[in-house]
CSV table of C-alpha atoms and ligand atoms in Angstrom, one decimal:
chain,number,residue,atom,x,y,z
X,73,MET,CA,-4.4,-13.7,-24.1
X,74,ALA,CA,-7.3,-11.6,-25.8
X,75,THR,CA,-7.6,-8.9,-22.8
X,76,ASP,CA,-11.0,-7.1,-24.7
X,77,THR,CA,-13.2,-9.9,-23.6
X,78,VAL,CA,-12.5,-11.1,-19.8
X,79,ASN,CA,-14.1,-14.8,-19.4
X,80,ILE,CA,-13.5,-15.2,-15.5
X,81,LYS,CA,-14.5,-19.2,-15.1
X,82,ILE,CA,-16.8,-18.7,-10.9
X,83,THR,CA,-16.8,-20.8,-8.7
X,84,LYS,CA,-19.0,-20.0,-6.0
X,85,VAL,CA,-18.9,-21.6,-2.3
X,86,GLU,CA,-22.1,-23.3,-0.8
X,87,LYS,CA,-22.2,-21.2,2.1
X,88,SER,CA,-21.3,-18.4,3.0
X,89,LYS,CA,-19.0,-18.0,6.7
X,90,ILE,CA,-20.1,-14.4,7.0
X,91,GLU,CA,-21.9,-14.7,9.7
X,92,SER,CA,-18.5,-16.6,11.4
X,93,VAL,CA,-16.8,-12.9,11.6
X,94,ASP,CA,-17.3,-10.1,13.6
X,95,PHE,CA,-17.9,-6.8,12.1
X,96,ASN,CA,-17.2,-5.1,15.4
X,97,ASP,CA,-13.9,-6.6,16.1
X,98,LEU,CA,-11.6,-6.7,12.9
X,99,PRO,CA,-8.4,-7.4,13.8
X,100,PHE,CA,-5.9,-5.8,9.8
X,101,GLY,CA,-5.7,-9.5,7.5
X,102,LYS,CA,-7.1,-11.9,10.1
X,103,PHE,CA,-10.3,-13.2,8.5
X,104,PHE,CA,-10.4,-13.4,4.5
X,105,SER,CA,-13.8,-13.3,2.2
X,106,ASP,CA,-15.6,-16.0,0.8
X,107,HIS,CA,-14.2,-16.3,-2.1
X,108,MET,CA,-10.6,-15.4,-4.3
X,109,PHE,CA,-9.1,-15.0,-7.3
X,110,GLU,CA,-6.4,-17.3,-8.5
X,111,MET,CA,-5.2,-17.4,-12.2
X,112,ASP,CA,-1.4,-19.1,-13.8
X,113,TYR,CA,0.7,-18.3,-15.9
X,114,ILE,CA,1.9,-22.3,-17.4
X,115,ASP,CA,3.7,-23.1,-20.7
X,116,GLY,CA,4.0,-19.0,-21.8
X,117,LYS,CA,0.4,-17.6,-20.9
X,118,TRP,CA,-1.8,-16.9,-18.8
X,119,GLN,CA,-4.5,-19.7,-18.3
X,120,THR,CA,-7.9,-19.8,-17.3
X,121,PRO,CA,-8.7,-17.0,-14.8
X,122,THR,CA,-10.7,-18.5,-12.0
X,123,ILE,CA,-13.0,-17.7,-9.4
X,124,VAL,CA,-12.9,-20.2,-6.5
X,125,PRO,CA,-13.6,-20.1,-2.8
X,126,PHE,CA,-11.1,-19.5,0.1
X,127,ALA,CA,-8.4,-21.8,0.3
X,128,ASN,CA,-5.8,-23.5,1.5
X,129,LEU,CA,-2.8,-23.5,-2.3
X,130,SER,CA,-1.2,-26.1,-2.4
X,131,LEU,CA,2.9,-26.0,-3.3
X,132,HIS,CA,5.9,-28.1,-4.6
X,133,PRO,CA,8.4,-27.6,-2.3
X,134,ALA,CA,10.7,-26.9,-4.4
X,135,THR,CA,8.5,-24.1,-5.5
X,136,SER,CA,11.1,-21.0,-6.5
X,137,ALA,CA,8.9,-17.5,-4.4
X,138,ILE,CA,9.7,-20.1,-1.8
X,139,HIS,CA,13.5,-20.4,-1.7
X,140,TYR,CA,14.3,-16.8,-3.7
X,141,GLY,CA,11.8,-14.6,-3.5
X,142,GLN,CA,10.8,-13.3,-6.6
X,143,SER,CA,7.5,-12.4,-4.6
X,144,ILE,CA,5.4,-8.9,-5.3
X,145,PHE,CA,2.3,-7.4,-4.1
X,146,GLU,CA,-0.4,-4.5,-3.9
X,147,GLY,CA,-2.4,-3.6,-1.1
X,148,LEU,CA,-5.9,-1.0,-2.0
X,149,LYS,CA,-9.3,-1.0,-0.6
X,150,ALA,CA,-12.8,-1.0,-1.7
X,151,GLN,CA,-16.2,0.5,0.7
X,152,ARG,CA,-19.2,2.2,1.3
X,153,ASN,CA,-20.2,5.8,-0.3
X,154,LYS,CA,-22.5,7.7,1.5
X,155,ASP,CA,-25.3,6.3,-1.5
X,156,GLY,CA,-24.5,2.1,-0.3
X,157,GLU,CA,-22.1,1.8,-2.6
X,158,ILE,CA,-18.7,0.1,-3.4
X,159,ILE,CA,-15.7,2.0,-4.3
X,160,VAL,CA,-12.4,1.0,-5.1
X,161,PHE,CA,-10.0,4.3,-4.6
X,162,ARG,CA,-7.6,4.3,-8.1
X,163,PRO,CA,-7.2,1.1,-8.8
X,164,ASP,CA,-5.5,1.1,-12.2
X,165,MET,CA,-2.0,3.0,-10.7
X,166,ASN,CA,-2.1,-0.6,-8.2
X,167,ALA,CA,-2.6,-2.6,-11.7
X,168,LYS,CA,0.3,-0.3,-13.0
X,169,ARG,CA,3.1,-0.3,-9.7
X,170,PHE,CA,2.2,-3.9,-9.3
X,171,ASN,CA,3.7,-4.8,-14.2
X,172,GLU,CA,6.4,-1.8,-12.2
X,173,SER,CA,7.4,-4.3,-10.0
X,174,ALA,CA,6.8,-7.0,-12.0
X,175,SER,CA,9.2,-6.0,-14.7
X,176,ARG,CA,12.0,-5.2,-11.8
X,177,MET,CA,11.9,-8.7,-10.1
X,178,CYS,CA,11.6,-10.5,-13.9
X,179,MET,CA,8.1,-11.3,-13.6
X,180,GLN,CA,6.0,-12.1,-15.8
X,181,PRO,CA,3.4,-8.6,-16.2
X,182,VAL,CA,-0.8,-9.6,-15.6
X,183,PRO,CA,-2.7,-6.9,-18.2
X,184,GLU,CA,-4.2,-4.7,-16.5
X,185,GLU,CA,-8.0,-4.8,-17.7
X,186,LEU,CA,-7.4,-8.3,-16.4
X,187,PHE,CA,-6.2,-7.0,-13.5
X,188,LEU,CA,-9.4,-4.5,-12.7
X,189,GLU,CA,-11.8,-6.9,-13.7
X,190,ALA,CA,-10.3,-9.8,-11.3
X,191,ILE,CA,-11.1,-7.2,-8.7
X,192,LYS,CA,-14.6,-5.8,-10.0
X,193,THR,CA,-15.7,-9.5,-10.5
X,194,LEU,CA,-14.3,-10.7,-6.7
X,195,ILE,CA,-15.6,-7.8,-5.3
X,196,SER,CA,-19.1,-8.1,-6.3
X,197,ILE,CA,-19.9,-11.5,-5.5
X,198,ASP,CA,-17.9,-10.9,-1.7
X,199,GLN,CA,-20.2,-7.7,-1.1
X,200,ASP,CA,-22.0,-8.6,1.4
X,201,TRP,CA,-18.3,-8.8,3.3
X,202,VAL,CA,-18.4,-4.9,2.4
X,203,SER,CA,-19.5,-3.5,5.6
X,204,THR,CA,-22.2,-0.6,5.5
X,205,LYS,CA,-20.7,0.7,8.7
X,206,GLU,CA,-18.5,4.0,8.9
X,207,GLY,CA,-15.1,3.2,8.8
X,208,LEU,CA,-14.9,0.1,7.3
X,209,SER,CA,-14.1,-1.3,4.0
X,210,LEU,CA,-12.3,-5.1,2.6
X,211,TYR,CA,-8.7,-4.7,2.2
X,212,ILE,CA,-7.5,-6.5,-1.4
X,213,ARG,CA,-4.2,-7.7,-1.8
X,214,PRO,CA,-3.2,-8.8,-4.9
X,215,PHE,CA,-0.2,-10.6,-4.9
X,216,MET,CA,2.1,-12.7,-7.6
X,217,PHE,CA,4.3,-15.6,-7.4
X,218,ALA,CA,7.3,-17.3,-8.7
X,219,THR,CA,5.5,-21.6,-9.1
X,220,ASP,CA,8.2,-23.4,-11.4
X,221,SER,CA,9.2,-26.7,-8.8
X,222,TYR,CA,13.1,-25.9,-9.7
X,223,VAL,CA,15.5,-25.4,-7.0
X,224,GLY,CA,18.1,-23.4,-8.8
X,225,ILE,CA,18.4,-19.5,-9.6
X,226,ARG,CA,17.1,-18.3,-12.7
X,227,PRO,CA,13.4,-16.5,-13.8
X,228,SER,CA,11.0,-18.5,-12.6
X,229,GLU,CA,8.6,-19.8,-16.4
X,230,ASN,CA,5.5,-20.0,-14.2
X,231,TYR,CA,4.1,-17.8,-12.0
X,232,LYS,CA,0.8,-17.6,-10.2
X,233,PHE,CA,-1.6,-15.1,-9.9
X,234,VAL,CA,-4.2,-14.7,-6.7
X,235,ILE,CA,-6.4,-11.7,-5.2
X,236,ILE,CA,-8.1,-12.3,-1.6
X,237,THR,CA,-10.0,-9.5,0.7
X,238,SER,CA,-9.6,-9.0,4.4
X,239,PRO,CA,-12.4,-6.9,6.0
X,240,VAL,CA,-11.0,-5.1,8.0
X,241,GLY,CA,-11.9,-1.8,10.8
X,242,ALA,CA,-12.0,1.6,11.2
X,243,TYR,CA,-7.7,2.5,11.2
X,244,TYR,CA,-7.5,4.1,14.3
X,245,SER,CA,-4.2,6.5,13.2
X,246,GLU,CA,-2.8,7.1,16.6
X,247,PRO,CA,0.4,9.1,16.3
X,248,VAL,CA,3.7,7.5,15.7
X,249,PRO,CA,6.5,7.9,17.3
X,250,VAL,CA,9.8,7.5,14.9
X,251,LYS,CA,12.9,7.2,14.9
X,252,ILE,CA,15.2,8.2,12.5
X,253,GLU,CA,17.3,5.0,11.2
X,254,THR,CA,21.3,5.6,10.9
X,255,LYS,CA,22.4,2.3,10.9
X,256,TYR,CA,19.9,-0.3,8.8
X,257,THR,CA,18.8,0.1,5.4
X,258,ARG,CA,15.2,-0.7,3.3
X,259,ALA,CA,16.2,0.2,0.2
X,260,ALA,CA,19.7,0.8,-1.6
X,261,ALA,CA,20.4,2.3,-4.8
X,262,GLY,CA,19.8,0.0,-7.7
X,263,GLY,CA,18.5,-2.6,-5.4
X,264,VAL,CA,14.5,-3.0,-5.5
X,265,GLY,CA,13.2,-0.7,-3.5
X,266,ARG,CA,11.0,0.5,-5.5
X,267,ALA,CA,8.8,-3.0,-6.5
X,268,LYS,CA,6.6,-4.0,-3.6
X,269,ALA,CA,8.5,-7.3,-3.5
X,270,ALA,CA,7.8,-9.4,-0.9
X,271,GLY,CA,11.7,-9.5,0.7
X,272,ASN,CA,11.4,-5.7,1.3
X,273,TYR,CA,9.5,-6.3,4.2
X,274,ALA,CA,11.0,-9.1,5.6
X,275,ALA,CA,14.0,-7.9,5.5
X,276,SER,CA,12.6,-4.4,7.6
X,277,LEU,CA,11.2,-6.4,10.6
X,278,TYR,CA,15.0,-6.6,12.2
X,279,PRO,CA,15.5,-3.2,12.4
X,280,ALA,CA,11.7,-2.5,13.2
X,281,LYS,CA,11.9,-4.9,16.1
X,282,LEU,CA,14.9,-2.8,17.9
X,283,GLY,CA,13.6,0.3,16.7
X,284,GLN,CA,10.2,-0.9,19.0
X,285,ALA,CA,11.6,-2.1,21.6
X,286,GLU,CA,13.4,1.4,22.3
X,287,GLY,CA,9.9,2.3,22.1
X,288,TYR,CA,9.0,3.8,18.1
X,289,ARG,CA,6.9,2.5,16.7
X,290,GLN,CA,8.3,3.1,12.7
X,291,LEU,CA,11.5,3.8,11.3
X,292,ILE,CA,12.4,6.6,9.1
X,293,TRP,CA,14.3,5.1,6.3
X,294,THR,CA,17.2,6.7,5.4
X,295,ASP,CA,19.5,6.6,2.2
X,296,ALA,CA,22.3,2.8,2.5
X,297,LYS,CA,24.5,4.9,1.2
X,298,THR,CA,25.1,8.1,3.8
X,299,HIS,CA,21.9,7.8,6.0
X,300,THR,CA,21.8,11.2,5.8
X,301,PHE,CA,18.2,11.5,3.2
X,302,ILE,CA,15.4,10.7,4.5
X,303,GLU,CA,14.1,8.4,2.1
X,304,GLU,CA,10.5,7.1,3.9
X,305,ALA,CA,8.3,6.1,7.8
X,306,GLY,CA,8.1,2.2,7.8
X,307,THR,CA,5.5,0.4,4.7
X,308,MET,CA,4.6,4.6,3.7
X,309,ASN,CA,5.9,7.4,2.5
X,310,VAL,CA,6.6,10.6,4.3
X,311,LEU,CA,5.6,13.9,4.1
X,312,PHE,CA,6.4,17.2,6.3
X,313,VAL,CA,5.3,20.7,5.9
X,314,ILE,CA,8.2,23.4,7.2
X,315,ASN,CA,8.0,27.5,6.6
X,316,ASP,CA,4.2,26.0,4.7
X,317,VAL,CA,6.1,24.0,2.1
X,318,ILE,CA,5.1,20.6,1.6
X,319,ILE,CA,8.3,18.9,1.7
X,320,THR,CA,8.8,14.9,0.1
X,321,PRO,CA,11.8,12.5,-1.3
X,322,SER,CA,11.4,13.0,-4.6
X,323,GLU,CA,10.9,9.3,-6.3
X,324,VAL,CA,14.2,9.8,-8.6
X,325,GLU,CA,14.8,7.4,-6.0
X,326,ASP,CA,14.4,3.5,-7.3
X,327,THR,CA,14.9,3.6,-3.1
X,328,ILE,CA,11.5,5.1,-3.0
X,329,LEU,CA,7.7,4.0,-3.2
X,330,LYS,CA,5.8,5.4,-6.0
X,331,GLY,CA,2.3,5.8,-2.9
X,332,ILE,CA,-0.9,5.8,-4.8
X,333,THR,CA,-2.1,7.6,-1.5
X,334,LYS,CA,1.2,10.2,-1.6
X,335,ARG,CA,0.6,11.2,-5.3
X,336,SER,CA,-3.0,11.8,-4.9
X,337,LEU,CA,-2.4,14.0,-1.4
X,338,LEU,CA,0.5,15.9,-3.4
X,339,ASP,CA,-2.6,16.5,-6.7
X,340,ILE,CA,-4.8,18.2,-4.1
X,341,ALA,CA,-2.7,20.5,-2.4
X,342,LYS,CA,-1.3,21.2,-5.8
X,343,ASP,CA,-4.4,22.3,-6.5
X,344,TRP,CA,-5.3,24.1,-3.5
X,345,GLY,CA,-1.7,25.9,-4.1
X,346,TYR,CA,0.0,24.6,-1.7
X,347,LYS,CA,4.4,24.5,-2.9
X,348,ILE,CA,5.5,21.3,-3.1
X,349,GLU,CA,9.3,20.5,-3.0
X,350,GLU,CA,10.0,16.9,-4.6
X,351,ARG,CA,13.4,16.5,-4.1
X,352,LYS,CA,16.0,15.2,-1.3
X,353,VAL,CA,15.4,15.4,2.3
X,354,THR,CA,18.5,15.9,4.8
X,355,VAL,CA,17.9,14.5,8.0
X,356,GLU,CA,19.7,17.7,8.5
X,357,GLU,CA,16.6,20.1,7.5
X,358,VAL,CA,14.5,18.1,9.6
X,359,ILE,CA,16.2,18.2,12.2
X,360,ASN,CA,17.0,21.8,12.3
X,361,SER,CA,13.8,22.6,12.0
X,362,LEU,CA,12.7,20.8,14.8
X,363,LYS,CA,14.9,22.3,16.8
X,364,ASP,CA,13.5,25.9,15.7
X,365,GLY,CA,10.1,25.0,15.2
X,366,SER,CA,9.3,26.3,11.4
X,367,LEU,CA,8.0,21.8,11.3
X,368,GLN,CA,4.5,22.1,10.8
X,369,ASP,CA,3.6,18.9,10.2
X,370,ALA,CA,5.1,15.5,9.7
X,371,PHE,CA,2.9,12.1,8.3
X,372,GLY,CA,3.5,9.1,6.9
X,373,ALA,CA,0.8,8.1,3.5
X,374,GLY,CA,-0.2,5.1,2.6
X,375,THR,CA,-3.4,2.7,2.0
X,376,ALA,CA,-4.3,2.1,5.5
X,377,ALA,CA,-4.2,4.5,7.5
X,378,THR,CA,-4.4,7.3,4.3
X,379,ILE,CA,-2.3,9.5,7.2
X,380,ALA,CA,-0.1,8.9,9.7
X,381,HIS,CA,0.5,11.7,11.2
X,382,ILE,CA,3.9,11.5,13.3
X,383,SER,CA,4.0,12.3,17.3
X,384,ARG,CA,7.6,12.6,18.2
X,385,ILE,CA,11.0,11.6,16.3
X,386,GLY,CA,14.0,10.3,17.8
X,387,PHE,CA,17.5,10.9,16.2
X,388,ASP,CA,21.0,10.0,18.0
X,389,GLY,CA,19.0,9.3,21.7
X,390,VAL,CA,17.5,12.8,21.5
X,391,ASP,CA,13.7,12.7,21.1
X,392,TYR,CA,11.5,16.1,19.5
X,393,GLN,CA,8.6,16.6,20.1
X,394,LEU,CA,6.4,17.6,17.1
X,395,PRO,CA,3.1,19.8,17.5
X,396,PRO,CA,0.1,19.1,18.8
X,397,ILE,CA,-2.6,17.1,16.1
X,398,GLU,CA,-5.6,19.7,16.6
X,399,GLY,CA,-3.4,22.2,14.9
X,400,ARG,CA,-1.9,19.6,12.2
X,401,GLU,CA,-3.8,22.5,9.3
X,402,PHE,CA,-2.5,20.5,6.6
X,403,SER,CA,-2.9,16.7,7.0
X,404,ASN,CA,-6.0,17.4,8.6
X,405,LYS,CA,-7.5,19.4,6.3
X,406,LEU,CA,-6.7,16.7,3.8
X,407,LYS,CA,-6.9,13.5,5.0
X,408,LYS,CA,-10.7,14.9,5.4
X,409,TYR,CA,-10.8,16.1,1.6
X,410,LEU,CA,-9.6,12.7,0.9
X,411,ASP,CA,-12.2,10.5,3.5
X,412,SER,CA,-15.3,13.3,1.3
X,413,TYR,CA,-13.8,12.1,-1.8
X,414,LYS,CA,-14.0,9.0,-1.6
X,415,ASN,CA,-17.1,8.9,0.8
X,416,GLY,CA,-18.6,10.2,-2.9
X,417,GLU,CA,-19.5,13.8,-0.9
X,418,PHE,CA,-18.5,15.6,-4.5
X,419,GLU,CA,-18.4,14.1,-8.1
X,420,ASP,CA,-15.1,12.0,-9.0
X,421,THR,CA,-13.5,15.0,-11.3
X,422,ARG,CA,-10.4,13.3,-10.9
X,423,ASN,CA,-11.9,9.7,-12.4
X,424,TRP,CA,-10.0,8.5,-9.3
X,425,LEU,CA,-12.9,6.2,-8.3
X,426,MET,CA,-13.7,3.2,-9.9
X,427,LYS,CA,-17.4,1.8,-8.8
X,428,ILE,CA,-18.4,-1.6,-8.8
U,526,PLP,C1,3.0,0.2,0.2
U,526,PLP,C2,4.2,1.5,0.6
U,526,PLP,C3,3.5,2.6,0.8
U,526,PLP,C4,2.4,3.2,0.3
U,526,PLP,O1,1.8,3.1,-1.1
U,526,PLP,P1,0.8,3.5,-1.5
U,526,PLP,O2,0.4,3.4,-2.5
U,526,PLP,O3,-0.5,4.8,-1.3
U,526,PLP,O4,-0.1,2.7,-0.4
U,526,PLP,C5,5.1,3.2,0.4
U,526,PLP,N1,5.7,2.4,1.3
U,526,PLP,C6,6.5,1.3,0.9
U,526,PLP,C7,7.2,0.6,1.5
U,526,PLP,C8,4.6,0.4,0.4
U,526,PLP,O5,5.0,-1.1,0.6
């Protein structure tokens, strides 16, 4: 389709339901704004892009995504800056990553300009849902799934691309106790760990539940083959500071999700002159650094929390306590900088903010 001009067909709600939502009490992902974006891939092409009142979808029971899991998603946020303008953080990166996920899952790519225009238009129609209250934001969830009505295994010929948005509260990132998981696996080399594919999250639920029963909020995933290399923390990328060096698992491994938060943090840290190592990270070196006191900082990075400090790490039946949060110079400084950046306190020299 011609993507230079995007003509979105818009049908608005008769009456907004915003008054039924208490913005002082917003559990994550429970309430949704008035409209959603919807577009189908049928007969070899994307059909008219539409924005319609938020509503249930009607699906054929043989809808192939339900049976075989061709389903991917993205997650990003719209928020107000100090001047009350609405910004979205690096949505071009989400558009690219979405299509990389699509490619791995044999799904239809969505033209990037259309992905961005859809977000822009949807947010501008539902702009009242982007609260002016500090810390609140509108979580944006683009997703795509296979819609062939066919119970047979092959890549679907038809797809549905949808974007819904959900007002979310300030993410109170209490430091999290984590366990290094050495039995179960999030992603195996050659698998789909790099894709934001729905099934990856389903597969992580059972081991996460076992970890929670032992008192850990998240798992630190290790490589599927040897369980000696660290990969991610729950659904976030993981970073360590050991002897003043920032260490994080490299993205060369196709088991690691290429996080936009992590990439942004590393870009900033590099500008600040920090030494960064993106490489294989062994469980052993992290445990040793905990034992000899050279570990200064450890945190997860992702859109939901930006930075989630790790309070303690369990490994092999032993719990290791991490340094107090107040003293974590690196992550605290980064978080503050990134929050200020999104808040429009500096000029957007990095070109990271899309204004609505
Ligand atoms: C989404 C996600 C991340 C974080 O990515 P961001 O772009 O920073 O939000 C990290 N790991 C996994 C497994 C994820 O699904």
